[in-house]
Amino acid sequence: MIHFIGAGPGGADLITVRGARLLGEADCIIYAGSLVNPELLNYKKPGCEIYDSASMTLEEVIAVMTENERAGRITARLHTGDPSLYGAIREQMDELDRLGFEYDVTPGVSSFSGAAAALQAEYTLPDVSQSVIITRMAGRTPVPEGEALCKMASHGCTMVLFLSTGLLESVERELLAGGAYTEDTPAAIVYKATWPDERVLRCTVGTLAETARKNGVKKTALITIGGFLGDKYERSQLYHPDFTHEYREGRKS
Ligand code: SAH
């Protein structure tokens, strides 16, 4: 059996209860050492084998899994945040399907949730934005033409950029080219959200690159953009005294 497990964004106690239990049952843990907090390995049982996938290829990862399967051992494949985002799990699952090995997936807390917590912010504010675009700037990994950052930026909604901290000059240019954000639109760089050395750098779209440069932030950060970082919003209908819904009768006006 192979378990794909979301490790959470960094803080070692932000893995799910299920994820921690499965780590404790595994005979072998393959973890993404570049971003997964090594403290999570404390959940392992004695004798558990550990591999850091940072220096491994897909083929090498599958070879370790195959060896474990043939020996009747349990493998835990630990991915940072939630494995469904930029996790490269599909290619592993397709190989496992081909080989006829069983696997399951345990979700994790993504770093975009960790970043909102660090910012003490809500991405979806009434009258400000009701959508979150999660995307990245095209770099060495291309992005499909229809998802070019300037096109995504034309909506003006809340945006969270993964894997883009090294490209902030281009990010600024593309965000402004979208036409919906201005140089003054609030933005924030969240470095290592939920880790002990977490840093929150509040800035604006026009100062993203400069803020990262001044603070020496080059990677392991998310870029968040939008009015949700500002002061103006409408209160929710859900908790308004005049609003009636399934669970509560609104005040008669
Ligand atoms: N599956 C992961 C994302 C993996 S891609 C998730 O759900 O979070 C790796 C990118 O995620 C990094 O380049 C960075 O942009 C972001 N990232 C991962 N952990 C982070 C953290 N704790 N704080 C800020 N950004 C993080």
Short mmCIF file of C-alpha atoms and ligand atoms in Angstrom, two decimals:
data_model
loop_
_atom_site.label_atom_id
_atom_site.label_comp_id
_atom_site.label_asym_id
_atom_site.label_seq_id
_atom_site.Cartn_x
_atom_site.Cartn_y
_atom_site.Cartn_z
CA MET A 1 0.00 0.00 0.00
CA ILE A 2 1.19 3.51 -0.84
CA HIS A 3 -0.19 6.57 0.95
CA PHE A 4 0.19 10.03 -0.61
CA ILE A 5 0.02 12.42 2.32
CA GLY A 6 -0.24 16.21 2.50
CA ALA A 7 2.34 17.39 5.02
CA GLY A 8 0.76 20.80 5.55
CA PRO A 9 2.48 24.14 4.94
CA GLY A 10 5.34 23.86 7.44
CA GLY A 11 4.34 23.87 11.11
CA ALA A 12 4.89 20.25 12.19
CA ASP A 13 1.53 20.13 14.00
CA LEU A 14 -0.37 21.17 10.87
CA ILE A 15 -0.42 17.71 9.32
CA THR A 16 -3.85 16.03 9.61
CA VAL A 17 -4.48 13.44 12.33
CA ARG A 18 -4.88 10.85 9.58
CA GLY A 19 -1.63 11.89 7.90
CA ALA A 20 0.28 11.58 11.18
CA ARG A 21 -1.23 8.15 11.88
CA LEU A 22 -0.29 6.88 8.41
CA LEU A 23 3.28 8.17 8.84
CA GLY A 24 3.46 6.15 12.05
CA GLU A 25 2.36 2.99 10.24
CA ALA A 26 4.74 3.35 7.27
CA ASP A 27 7.76 1.10 6.73
CA CYS A 28 9.24 3.68 4.37
CA ILE A 29 8.72 7.44 4.05
CA ILE A 30 9.64 9.32 0.87
CA TYR A 31 9.41 13.03 1.63
CA ALA A 32 9.96 16.19 -0.37
CA GLY A 33 12.92 17.45 1.66
CA SER A 34 13.07 20.84 -0.05
CA LEU A 35 9.80 22.00 1.56
CA VAL A 36 8.53 19.43 4.07
CA ASN A 37 9.45 20.15 7.69
CA PRO A 38 11.83 17.33 8.77
CA GLU A 39 10.23 17.41 12.23
CA LEU A 40 7.35 15.47 10.66
CA LEU A 41 9.70 12.49 10.48
CA ASN A 42 9.36 12.23 14.27
CA TYR A 43 6.02 10.49 13.59
CA LYS A 44 7.87 7.52 12.05
CA LYS A 45 8.10 4.15 13.76
CA PRO A 46 11.46 2.60 14.67
CA GLY A 47 13.18 1.03 11.68
CA CYS A 48 11.26 3.09 9.13
CA GLU A 49 13.36 3.83 6.03
CA ILE A 50 13.59 7.48 4.93
CA TYR A 51 14.20 8.90 1.44
CA ASP A 52 14.43 12.58 0.52
CA SER A 53 12.87 12.94 -2.93
CA ALA A 54 14.54 16.34 -3.51
CA SER A 55 17.43 14.65 -5.31
CA MET A 56 15.42 11.78 -6.84
CA THR A 57 13.78 11.37 -10.26
CA LEU A 58 10.24 10.06 -10.78
CA GLU A 59 11.79 6.76 -11.89
CA GLU A 60 13.83 6.48 -8.68
CA VAL A 61 10.77 7.23 -6.52
CA ILE A 62 8.75 4.58 -8.35
CA ALA A 63 11.63 2.09 -8.00
CA VAL A 64 11.60 2.53 -4.20
CA MET A 65 7.82 2.14 -4.11
CA THR A 66 8.05 -0.97 -6.30
CA GLU A 67 10.64 -2.57 -4.04
CA ASN A 68 8.43 -1.87 -1.00
CA GLU A 69 5.32 -3.26 -2.69
CA ARG A 70 7.14 -6.49 -3.62
CA ALA A 71 8.27 -6.86 0.01
CA GLY A 72 4.75 -6.17 1.36
CA ARG A 73 5.85 -2.91 3.01
CA ILE A 74 3.82 0.27 3.46
CA THR A 75 5.12 3.44 1.76
CA ALA A 76 4.20 6.97 2.80
CA ARG A 77 4.83 9.60 0.11
CA LEU A 78 4.87 12.93 1.92
CA HIS A 79 4.20 16.06 -0.16
CA THR A 80 4.28 19.65 1.01
CA GLY A 81 0.97 21.47 1.64
CA ASP A 82 -1.84 19.70 -0.18
CA PRO A 83 -0.65 17.24 -2.82
CA SER A 84 -3.27 18.40 -5.36
CA LEU A 85 -1.47 21.71 -5.97
CA TYR A 86 1.84 21.61 -7.88
CA GLY A 87 2.47 18.25 -6.23
CA ALA A 88 3.37 16.16 -9.30
CA ILE A 89 1.34 13.27 -7.88
CA ARG A 90 -0.60 12.48 -11.05
CA GLU A 91 2.49 11.12 -12.82
CA GLN A 92 3.24 8.90 -9.81
CA MET A 93 -0.34 7.61 -9.59
CA ASP A 94 -0.39 6.82 -13.32
CA GLU A 95 2.80 4.75 -12.94
CA LEU A 96 1.33 2.95 -9.92
CA ASP A 97 -1.86 2.20 -11.91
CA ARG A 98 0.29 0.76 -14.67
CA LEU A 99 2.14 -1.43 -12.16
CA GLY A 100 -1.11 -2.46 -10.45
CA PHE A 101 -0.20 -1.07 -7.00
CA GLU A 102 -2.83 0.28 -4.65
CA TYR A 103 -2.63 3.81 -3.23
CA ASP A 104 -4.72 6.47 -1.53
CA VAL A 105 -4.44 10.21 -0.91
CA THR A 106 -4.72 12.11 2.38
CA PRO A 107 -5.23 15.85 1.89
CA GLY A 108 -3.15 18.48 3.64
CA VAL A 109 -3.39 22.15 4.61
CA SER A 110 -2.09 24.04 1.59
CA SER A 111 0.34 26.91 2.00
CA PHE A 112 -2.29 29.27 0.57
CA SER A 113 -4.37 28.55 3.68
CA GLY A 114 -1.25 28.92 5.82
CA ALA A 115 -0.59 32.31 4.21
CA ALA A 116 -4.14 33.55 4.96
CA ALA A 117 -3.64 32.51 8.57
CA ALA A 118 -0.31 34.35 8.73
CA LEU A 119 -1.97 37.43 7.28
CA GLN A 120 -4.99 37.02 9.58
CA ALA A 121 -7.01 37.67 6.45
CA GLU A 122 -10.09 36.36 4.64
CA TYR A 123 -9.65 35.87 0.90
CA THR A 124 -13.37 36.14 0.11
CA LEU A 125 -14.80 39.38 1.46
CA PRO A 126 -18.35 40.47 0.51
CA ASP A 127 -18.25 43.31 -2.04
CA VAL A 128 -14.48 42.92 -2.49
CA SER A 129 -13.86 39.50 -4.00
CA GLN A 130 -15.73 36.22 -4.03
CA SER A 131 -13.12 34.28 -5.98
CA VAL A 132 -9.54 33.20 -5.45
CA ILE A 133 -7.27 32.58 -8.42
CA ILE A 134 -4.43 30.22 -7.60
CA THR A 135 -1.80 30.33 -10.31
CA ARG A 136 1.85 30.93 -11.06
CA MET A 137 3.97 33.06 -13.32
CA ALA A 138 5.32 31.21 -16.35
CA GLY A 139 9.00 30.51 -15.83
CA ARG A 140 11.02 27.40 -16.64
CA THR A 141 7.69 25.58 -16.36
CA PRO A 142 5.34 27.06 -18.96
CA VAL A 143 1.72 28.03 -18.23
CA PRO A 144 -1.01 27.41 -20.86
CA GLU A 145 -1.57 30.45 -23.09
CA GLY A 146 -5.12 31.05 -21.84
CA GLU A 147 -3.79 31.30 -18.27
CA ALA A 148 -1.17 33.97 -18.91
CA LEU A 149 -0.87 36.04 -15.73
CA CYS A 150 -2.10 39.24 -17.42
CA LYS A 151 -5.30 37.42 -18.41
CA MET A 152 -5.84 36.02 -14.93
CA ALA A 153 -5.19 39.52 -13.56
CA SER A 154 -8.01 41.03 -15.63
CA HIS A 155 -10.57 39.87 -13.04
CA GLY A 156 -9.20 41.92 -10.16
CA CYS A 157 -10.18 39.22 -7.67
CA THR A 158 -8.06 37.77 -4.88
CA MET A 159 -5.00 36.12 -6.33
CA VAL A 160 -2.42 33.77 -4.82
CA LEU A 161 0.77 33.12 -6.77
CA PHE A 162 2.82 30.02 -6.14
CA LEU A 163 6.34 29.43 -7.45
CA SER A 164 6.80 33.01 -8.64
CA THR A 165 8.98 34.76 -6.05
CA GLY A 166 12.02 34.79 -8.32
CA LEU A 167 10.10 36.52 -11.11
CA LEU A 168 8.55 39.52 -9.39
CA GLU A 169 9.51 42.18 -11.97
CA SER A 170 7.56 40.23 -14.59
CA VAL A 171 4.78 39.54 -12.07
CA GLU A 172 4.31 43.27 -11.45
CA ARG A 173 4.25 44.00 -15.19
CA GLU A 174 1.72 41.24 -15.93
CA LEU A 175 -0.54 42.14 -13.01
CA LEU A 176 -0.72 45.76 -14.18
CA ALA A 177 -1.22 44.71 -17.82
CA GLY A 178 -4.41 42.93 -16.74
CA GLY A 179 -5.98 46.36 -16.20
CA ALA A 180 -7.85 45.57 -12.97
CA TYR A 181 -5.09 46.15 -10.38
CA THR A 182 -3.11 49.37 -9.99
CA GLU A 183 0.35 50.05 -8.55
CA ASP A 184 -1.41 50.77 -5.24
CA THR A 185 -3.47 47.58 -5.02
CA PRO A 186 -2.53 45.91 -1.74
CA ALA A 187 -0.30 42.84 -1.92
CA ALA A 188 1.68 40.72 0.51
CA ILE A 189 4.61 38.34 0.32
CA VAL A 190 4.29 35.53 2.84
CA TYR A 191 7.59 33.74 3.38
CA LYS A 192 7.52 30.27 4.98
CA ALA A 193 3.94 30.54 6.23
CA THR A 194 3.44 28.64 9.54
CA TRP A 195 7.18 27.84 9.92
CA PRO A 196 8.96 29.25 12.99
CA ASP A 197 10.78 31.75 10.71
CA GLU A 198 7.60 32.89 8.93
CA ARG A 199 7.63 36.46 7.61
CA VAL A 200 4.79 38.62 6.35
CA LEU A 201 5.76 41.51 4.08
CA ARG A 202 2.86 43.81 3.25
CA CYS A 203 3.32 45.98 0.17
CA THR A 204 1.50 46.90 -3.04
CA VAL A 205 1.49 45.52 -6.57
CA GLY A 206 3.97 48.25 -7.57
CA THR A 207 6.45 47.39 -4.81
CA LEU A 208 6.45 43.57 -4.90
CA ALA A 209 9.87 43.14 -6.50
CA GLU A 210 11.50 45.85 -4.40
CA THR A 211 10.02 44.45 -1.15
CA ALA A 212 11.30 40.94 -1.90
CA ARG A 213 14.73 42.27 -2.83
CA LYS A 214 15.09 44.45 0.26
CA ASN A 215 14.11 41.57 2.52
CA GLY A 216 16.18 38.95 0.72
CA VAL A 217 13.17 36.74 -0.09
CA LYS A 218 13.87 34.59 -3.13
CA LYS A 219 11.82 31.42 -2.61
CA THR A 220 9.37 29.52 -0.35
CA ALA A 221 6.96 32.40 -0.49
CA LEU A 222 3.48 33.09 -1.76
CA ILE A 223 2.41 36.34 -3.35
CA THR A 224 -1.11 37.41 -2.44
CA ILE A 225 -2.85 40.27 -4.22
CA GLY A 226 -6.14 42.08 -3.92
CA GLY A 227 -8.57 44.27 -2.02
CA PHE A 228 -8.97 41.58 0.64
CA LEU A 229 -5.77 43.06 2.12
CA GLY A 230 -7.43 46.48 2.38
CA ASP A 231 -9.88 47.96 4.88
CA LYS A 232 -13.16 48.19 2.94
CA TYR A 233 -15.76 45.43 2.77
CA GLU A 234 -19.43 44.76 3.51
CA ARG A 235 -20.43 42.64 6.48
CA SER A 236 -21.81 39.19 5.64
CA GLN A 237 -25.51 38.51 5.06
CA LEU A 238 -25.17 35.22 6.90
CA TYR A 239 -24.67 36.81 10.30
CA HIS A 240 -26.76 39.93 9.69
CA PRO A 241 -29.69 40.30 12.18
CA ASP A 242 -32.12 41.11 9.30
CA PHE A 243 -31.21 38.10 7.15
CA THR A 244 -33.39 34.96 7.27
CA HIS A 245 -31.98 31.58 6.32
CA GLU A 246 -32.46 27.89 6.98
CA TYR A 247 -31.17 28.03 10.55
CA ARG A 248 -32.25 31.47 11.73
CA GLU A 249 -35.27 33.80 11.45
CA GLY A 250 -34.20 37.38 10.61
CA ARG A 251 -35.37 40.38 12.62
CA LYS A 252 -38.55 41.99 11.19
CA SER A 253 -37.74 45.47 9.95
N1 SAH B 1 1.44 21.56 -2.64
C1 SAH B 1 1.99 22.77 -2.06
C2 SAH B 1 2.65 23.67 -3.08
C3 SAH B 1 3.91 23.09 -3.70
S1 SAH B 1 4.65 24.15 -4.86
C4 SAH B 1 0.89 23.49 -1.26
O1 SAH B 1 -0.27 23.08 -1.28
O2 SAH B 1 1.22 24.46 -0.58
C5 SAH B 1 5.89 24.93 -3.93
C6 SAH B 1 5.58 26.40 -3.75
O3 SAH B 1 4.59 26.54 -2.77
C7 SAH B 1 6.73 27.24 -3.24
O4 SAH B 1 7.55 27.68 -4.31
C8 SAH B 1 6.01 28.40 -2.62
O5 SAH B 1 5.55 29.30 -3.59
C9 SAH B 1 4.80 27.71 -2.03
N2 SAH B 1 4.97 27.34 -0.61
C10 SAH B 1 5.04 26.10 -0.10
N3 SAH B 1 5.09 26.14 1.25
C11 SAH B 1 5.05 27.45 1.59
C12 SAH B 1 5.01 28.16 2.84
N4 SAH B 1 5.04 27.52 4.01
N5 SAH B 1 4.94 29.51 2.79
C13 SAH B 1 4.88 30.18 1.62
N6 SAH B 1 4.90 29.56 0.43
C14 SAH B 1 4.97 28.22 0.41
#
